[in-house]
XYZ file of C-alpha atoms in Angstrom:
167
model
C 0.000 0.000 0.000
C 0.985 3.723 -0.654
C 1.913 5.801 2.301
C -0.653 7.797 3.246
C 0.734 11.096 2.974
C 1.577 10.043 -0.435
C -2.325 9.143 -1.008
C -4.362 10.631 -3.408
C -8.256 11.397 -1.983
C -9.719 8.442 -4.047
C -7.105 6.081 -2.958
C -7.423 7.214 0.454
C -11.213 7.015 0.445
C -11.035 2.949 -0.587
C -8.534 2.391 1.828
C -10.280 4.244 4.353
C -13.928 2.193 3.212
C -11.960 -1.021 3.658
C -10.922 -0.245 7.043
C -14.518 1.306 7.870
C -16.162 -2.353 6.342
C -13.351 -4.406 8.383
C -13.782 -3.162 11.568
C -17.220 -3.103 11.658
C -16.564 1.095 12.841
C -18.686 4.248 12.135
C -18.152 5.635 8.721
C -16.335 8.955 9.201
C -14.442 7.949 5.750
C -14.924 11.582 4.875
C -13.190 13.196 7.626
C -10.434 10.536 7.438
C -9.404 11.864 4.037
C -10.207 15.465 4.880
C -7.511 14.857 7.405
C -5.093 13.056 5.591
C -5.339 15.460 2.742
C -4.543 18.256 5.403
C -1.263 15.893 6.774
C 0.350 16.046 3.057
C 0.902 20.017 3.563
C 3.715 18.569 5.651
C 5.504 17.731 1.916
C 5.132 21.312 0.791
C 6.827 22.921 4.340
C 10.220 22.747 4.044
C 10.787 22.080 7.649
C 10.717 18.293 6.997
C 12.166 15.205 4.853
C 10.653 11.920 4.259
C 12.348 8.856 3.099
C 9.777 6.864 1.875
C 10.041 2.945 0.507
C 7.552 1.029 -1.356
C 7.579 -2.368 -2.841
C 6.828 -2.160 -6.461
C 3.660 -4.894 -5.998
C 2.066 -1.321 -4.107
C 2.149 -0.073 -7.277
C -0.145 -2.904 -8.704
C -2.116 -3.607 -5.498
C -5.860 -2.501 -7.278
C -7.212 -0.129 -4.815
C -10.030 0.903 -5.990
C -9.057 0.005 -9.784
C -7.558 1.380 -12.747
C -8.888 4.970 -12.858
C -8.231 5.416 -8.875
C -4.444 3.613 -9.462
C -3.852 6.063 -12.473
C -4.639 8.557 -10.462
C -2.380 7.237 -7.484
C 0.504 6.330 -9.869
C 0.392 10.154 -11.595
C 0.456 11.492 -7.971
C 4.054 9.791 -7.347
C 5.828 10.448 -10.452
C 4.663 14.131 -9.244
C 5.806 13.933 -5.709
C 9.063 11.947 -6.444
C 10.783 15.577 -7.120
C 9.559 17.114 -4.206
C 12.935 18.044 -2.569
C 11.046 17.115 0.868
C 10.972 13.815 -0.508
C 13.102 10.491 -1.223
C 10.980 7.855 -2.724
C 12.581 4.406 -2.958
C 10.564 1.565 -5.103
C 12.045 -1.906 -4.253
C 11.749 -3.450 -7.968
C 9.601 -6.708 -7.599
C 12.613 -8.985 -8.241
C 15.263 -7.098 -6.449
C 17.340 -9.397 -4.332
C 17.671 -8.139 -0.936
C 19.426 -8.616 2.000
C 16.802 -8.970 4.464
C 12.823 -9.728 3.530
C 10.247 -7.217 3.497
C 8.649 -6.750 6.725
C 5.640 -4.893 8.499
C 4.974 -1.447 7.768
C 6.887 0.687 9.838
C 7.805 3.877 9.701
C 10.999 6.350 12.289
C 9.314 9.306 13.903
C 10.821 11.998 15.697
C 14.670 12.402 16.241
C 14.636 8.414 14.909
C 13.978 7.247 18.464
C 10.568 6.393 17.710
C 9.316 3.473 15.214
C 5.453 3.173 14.744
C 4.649 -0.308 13.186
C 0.914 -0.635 11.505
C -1.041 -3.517 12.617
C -4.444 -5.181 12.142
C -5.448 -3.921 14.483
C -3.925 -0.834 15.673
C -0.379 0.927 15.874
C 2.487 -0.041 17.915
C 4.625 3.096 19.076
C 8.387 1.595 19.911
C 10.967 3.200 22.181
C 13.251 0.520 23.222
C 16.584 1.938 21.923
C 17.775 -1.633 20.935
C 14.152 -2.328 19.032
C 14.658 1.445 17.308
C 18.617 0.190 16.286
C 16.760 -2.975 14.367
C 14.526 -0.954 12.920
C 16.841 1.614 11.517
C 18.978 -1.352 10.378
C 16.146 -3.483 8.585
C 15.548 0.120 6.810
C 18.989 0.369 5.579
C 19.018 -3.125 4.228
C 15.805 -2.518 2.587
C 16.298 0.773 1.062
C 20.006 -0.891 -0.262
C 17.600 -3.149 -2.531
C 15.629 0.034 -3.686
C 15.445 2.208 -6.700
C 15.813 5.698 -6.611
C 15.836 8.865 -9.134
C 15.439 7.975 -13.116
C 15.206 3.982 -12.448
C 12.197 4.721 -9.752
C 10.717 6.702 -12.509
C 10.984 3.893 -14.928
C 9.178 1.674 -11.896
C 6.260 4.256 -11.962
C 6.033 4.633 -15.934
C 5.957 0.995 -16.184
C 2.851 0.721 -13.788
C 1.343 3.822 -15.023
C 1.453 1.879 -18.944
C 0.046 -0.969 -16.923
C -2.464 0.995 -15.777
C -3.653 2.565 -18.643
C -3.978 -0.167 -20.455
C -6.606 -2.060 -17.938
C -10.490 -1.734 -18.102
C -12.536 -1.077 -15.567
C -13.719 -3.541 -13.482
């Protein structure tokens, strides 16, 4: 899946609507997107940087089908220059040195990992937990494409995507 703050609003509605149908909550899918549509200004700042990897499959994951991945696909060959931005795509076949694991992401001054569940979120602090997090980040971004061969990763699924009905 994309990171949210990479989201587009249609992609982030399905995702949202999936949660929302999953856990059996109150539909406040509107405000979730409202919201995470107001958490991207954070790209546009300047006071931050995000280093962001996704597998390549997220770019063929249908969420919410072709025209909603078009959209989603257009949205990171946009953001991919953003100088608040480095967007690593782990090709599909990439041989890495460690295997894909949960979602995670390092918050703060790198001290804090939040993992996404099922569930929930899981906030770590545990310095030693925070080092193997850091490392399994390193090893993973190692196996990732960046700059003019991550474009060719999203202009590949972007020709993929225009060529698939609707379903």
């Amino acid at each position: 899946m994309v990171w949210g703050t990479l989201q587009t609003e249609a992609y982030a509605a399905v995702v949202l609507e999936q949660v929302v149908a999953f856990h059996g909550i109150p539909n406040d899918v509107s405000a979730g997107v409202a919201k995470r549509m107001q958490r991207q200004r954070v790209l546009h700042d300047g006071d931050h940087h995000y280093h962001v990897i996704l597998g390549e499959q997220a770019l063929y994951t249908n969420i919410g089908g072709p025209e909603v991945m078009r959209g989603q696909i257009a949205r990171l060959l946009h953001d991919i220059d953003l100088p608040s931005l480095t967007l690593g795509i782990v090709p599909v076949a990439a041989r890495l040195a460690l295997f894909p694991v949960a979602a995670f992401g390092i918050y703060g001054e790198g001290d804090t990992v939040n993992v996404e569940l099922v569930s929930s979120d899981l906030d770590i602090t545990d310095e030693g937990e925070v080092a193997l997090h850091h490392k399994a980040f390193d090893l993973l971004s190692a196996g990732a494409s960046y700059g003019q061969p991550a474009r060719g990763l999203l202009r590949k699924a972007q020709s993929f995507w225009a060529d698939a009905s609707p379903q």
